[in-house]
PDB file of C-alpha atoms in Angstrom:
ATOM      1  CA  MET A 928      61.560 -37.624-107.174  1.00 93.00           C
ATOM      2  CA  PRO A 929      62.305 -34.501-109.257  1.00 97.00           C
ATOM      3  CA  THR A 930      63.454 -31.364-107.461  1.00 98.00           C
ATOM      4  CA  PHE A 931      62.177 -27.938-108.502  1.00 98.00           C
ATOM      5  CA  LEU A 932      63.348 -24.362-108.015  1.00 98.00           C
ATOM      6  CA  ILE A 933      60.472 -21.918-107.569  1.00 98.00           C
ATOM      7  CA  GLU A 934      60.886 -18.159-107.937  1.00 98.00           C
ATOM      8  CA  ARG A 935      58.207 -16.151-106.148  1.00 98.00           C
ATOM      9  CA  ASN A 936      58.004 -12.403-106.809  1.00 97.00           C
ATOM     10  CA  ILE A 937      56.855 -10.810-103.560  1.00 96.00           C
ATOM     11  CA  PRO A 938      57.476  -7.059-103.273  1.00 96.00           C
ATOM     12  CA  GLY A 939      59.160  -6.338 -99.940  1.00 96.00           C
ATOM     13  CA  ALA A 940      59.934 -10.016 -99.269  1.00 97.00           C
ATOM     14  CA  ALA A 941      63.191  -9.135 -97.519  1.00 97.00           C
ATOM     15  CA  GLN A 942      61.230  -7.101 -94.988  1.00 97.00           C
ATOM     16  CA  LEU A 943      58.920  -9.977 -93.984  1.00 97.00           C
ATOM     17  CA  THR A 944      59.110 -10.582 -90.246  1.00 97.00           C
ATOM     18  CA  ARG A 945      59.942 -13.931 -88.674  1.00 96.00           C
ATOM     19  CA  GLU A 946      56.277 -14.183 -87.658  1.00 97.00           C
ATOM     20  CA  GLN A 947      55.136 -13.603 -91.246  1.00 96.00           C
ATOM     21  CA  LEU A 948      57.588 -16.223 -92.508  1.00 96.00           C
ATOM     22  CA  ARG A 949      56.312 -18.631 -89.853  1.00 97.00           C
ATOM     23  CA  ASP A 950      52.739 -18.043 -91.059  1.00 96.00           C
ATOM     24  CA  ILE A 951      53.798 -18.725 -94.649  1.00 95.00           C
ATOM     25  CA  ALA A 952      55.534 -21.920 -93.530  1.00 96.00           C
ATOM     26  CA  ARG A 953      52.448 -23.079 -91.641  1.00 97.00           C
ATOM     27  CA  THR A 954      50.254 -22.423 -94.663  1.00 96.00           C
ATOM     28  CA  SER A 955      52.678 -24.307 -96.899  1.00 96.00           C
ATOM     29  CA  ASP A 956      52.803 -27.262 -94.510  1.00 96.00           C
ATOM     30  CA  ALA A 957      49.005 -27.431 -94.352  1.00 96.00           C
ATOM     31  CA  VAL A 958      48.766 -27.402 -98.155  1.00 96.00           C
ATOM     32  CA  VAL A 959      51.392 -30.153 -98.430  1.00 95.00           C
ATOM     33  CA  ASP A 960      49.359 -32.270 -95.982  1.00 94.00           C
ATOM     34  CA  GLY A 961      46.282 -31.858 -98.197  1.00 94.00           C
ATOM     35  CA  LEU A 962      47.917 -32.598-101.556  1.00 94.00           C
ATOM     36  CA  ASP A 963      47.450 -36.378-101.271  1.00 90.00           C
ATOM     37  CA  THR A 964      50.785 -37.037-102.998  1.00 94.00           C
ATOM     38  CA  ASP A 965      54.467 -37.160-102.103  1.00 95.00           C
ATOM     39  CA  TYR A 966      55.714 -33.599-101.745  1.00 97.00           C
ATOM     40  CA  THR A 967      58.652 -32.154 -99.821  1.00 96.00           C
ATOM     41  CA  TRP A 968      59.492 -28.521 -99.210  1.00 96.00           C
ATOM     42  CA  ASN A 969      63.255 -28.558 -98.608  1.00 96.00           C
ATOM     43  CA  PHE A 970      64.051 -24.892 -97.905  1.00 95.00           C
ATOM     44  CA  SER A 971      63.606 -21.327 -99.099  1.00 97.00           C
ATOM     45  CA  TYR A 972      65.753 -18.220 -99.459  1.00 98.00           C
ATOM     46  CA  VAL A 973      64.485 -14.664 -99.088  1.00 98.00           C
ATOM     47  CA  ALA A 974      66.340 -12.082-101.186  1.00 97.00           C
ATOM     48  CA  GLY A 975      65.156  -8.626-102.139  1.00 97.00           C
ATOM     49  CA  ASP A 976      61.673  -8.842-103.632  1.00 98.00           C
ATOM     50  CA  LYS A 977      61.806 -12.609-104.168  1.00 98.00           C
ATOM     51  CA  ILE A 978      61.577 -15.882-102.350  1.00 98.00           C
ATOM     52  CA  TYR A 979      63.352 -18.861-103.923  1.00 98.00           C
ATOM     53  CA  CYS A 980      62.148 -22.296-102.837  1.00 98.00           C
ATOM     54  CA  VAL A 981      63.372 -25.814-103.432  1.00 98.00           C
ATOM     55  CA  HIS A 982      60.642 -28.460-103.446  1.00 98.00           C
ATOM     56  CA  GLU A 983      60.464 -32.124-104.444  1.00 97.00           C
ATOM     57  CA  ALA A 984      57.344 -33.255-106.301  1.00 97.00           C
ATOM     58  CA  GLU A 985      56.237 -35.624-109.035  1.00 97.00           C
ATOM     59  CA  ASP A 986      55.952 -32.801-111.560  1.00 97.00           C
ATOM     60  CA  ALA A 987      55.834 -29.023-112.028  1.00 97.00           C
ATOM     61  CA  GLU A 988      52.033 -29.001-112.087  1.00 97.00           C
ATOM     62  CA  THR A 989      51.967 -30.349-108.526  1.00 97.00           C
ATOM     63  CA  VAL A 990      54.271 -27.498-107.491  1.00 97.00           C
ATOM     64  CA  ARG A 991      51.908 -25.011-109.150  1.00 97.00           C
ATOM     65  CA  GLU A 992      48.923 -26.625-107.400  1.00 97.00           C
ATOM     66  CA  HIS A 993      50.709 -26.186-104.060  1.00 97.00           C
ATOM     67  CA  ALA A 994      51.156 -22.497-104.907  1.00 97.00           C
ATOM     68  CA  ARG A 995      47.507 -22.063-105.954  1.00 97.00           C
ATOM     69  CA  ARG A 996      46.145 -23.688-102.811  1.00 96.00           C
ATOM     70  CA  GLY A 997      48.502 -21.713-100.583  1.00 96.00           C
ATOM     71  CA  GLY A 998      47.907 -18.394-102.312  1.00 95.00           C
ATOM     72  CA  PHE A 999      51.607 -18.131-103.168  1.00 94.00           C
ATOM     73  CA  PRO A1000      52.973 -16.795-106.445  1.00 96.00           C
ATOM     74  CA  ALA A1001      54.988 -19.302-108.489  1.00 97.00           C
ATOM     75  CA  ASP A1002      56.337 -17.057-111.225  1.00 97.00           C
ATOM     76  CA  VAL A1003      58.996 -19.533-112.349  1.00 98.00           C
ATOM     77  CA  VAL A1004      58.985 -23.295-111.743  1.00 98.00           C
ATOM     78  CA  VAL A1005      61.927 -25.224-113.202  1.00 98.00           C
ATOM     79  CA  GLU A1006      63.270 -28.692-112.584  1.00 98.00           C
ATOM     80  CA  ILE A1007      66.776 -28.689-111.134  1.00 97.00           C
ATOM     81  CA  ALA A1008      69.066 -30.642-113.464  1.00 97.00           C
ATOM     82  CA  ASP A1009      72.076 -30.856-111.154  1.00 95.00           C
ATOM     83  CA  ARG A1010      73.883 -29.045-108.371  1.00 91.00           C
ATOM     84  CA  PHE A1011      77.531 -28.269-107.735  1.00 94.00           C
ATOM     85  CA  GLY A1012      79.760 -26.263-105.455  1.00 92.00           C
ATOM     86  CA  PRO A1013      83.401 -25.651-104.582  1.00 94.00           C
ATOM     87  CA  ALA A1014      84.043 -29.350-103.918  1.00 93.00           C
ATOM     88  CA  THR A1015      83.092 -30.115-107.520  1.00 93.00           C
ATOM     89  CA  ALA A1016      86.412 -28.598-108.609  1.00 93.00           C
ATOM     90  CA  THR A1017      88.346 -31.380-106.880  1.00 92.00           C
ATOM     91  CA  GLU A1018      86.148 -34.366-107.688  1.00 88.00           C
TER      92      GLU A1018
END
């Protein structure tokens, strides 16, 4: 299944409390349960005024539908082509 990077512009995101993040996670989980398709939210990073999420879905439109139903911004949705890290240098 394709993996997507989602950039969400949320002013003050870095100041969201653990409780607020928990509420967002619960909303996301409920939306995933109602999508009626394979969908996996892998993880998210909070940085400055943005939240970056990595999700697996059939296509970008399904990712956008998740955002619409959850009331989340999805300012950028791109398919991840590959990933690498320090170990790549010695492969």
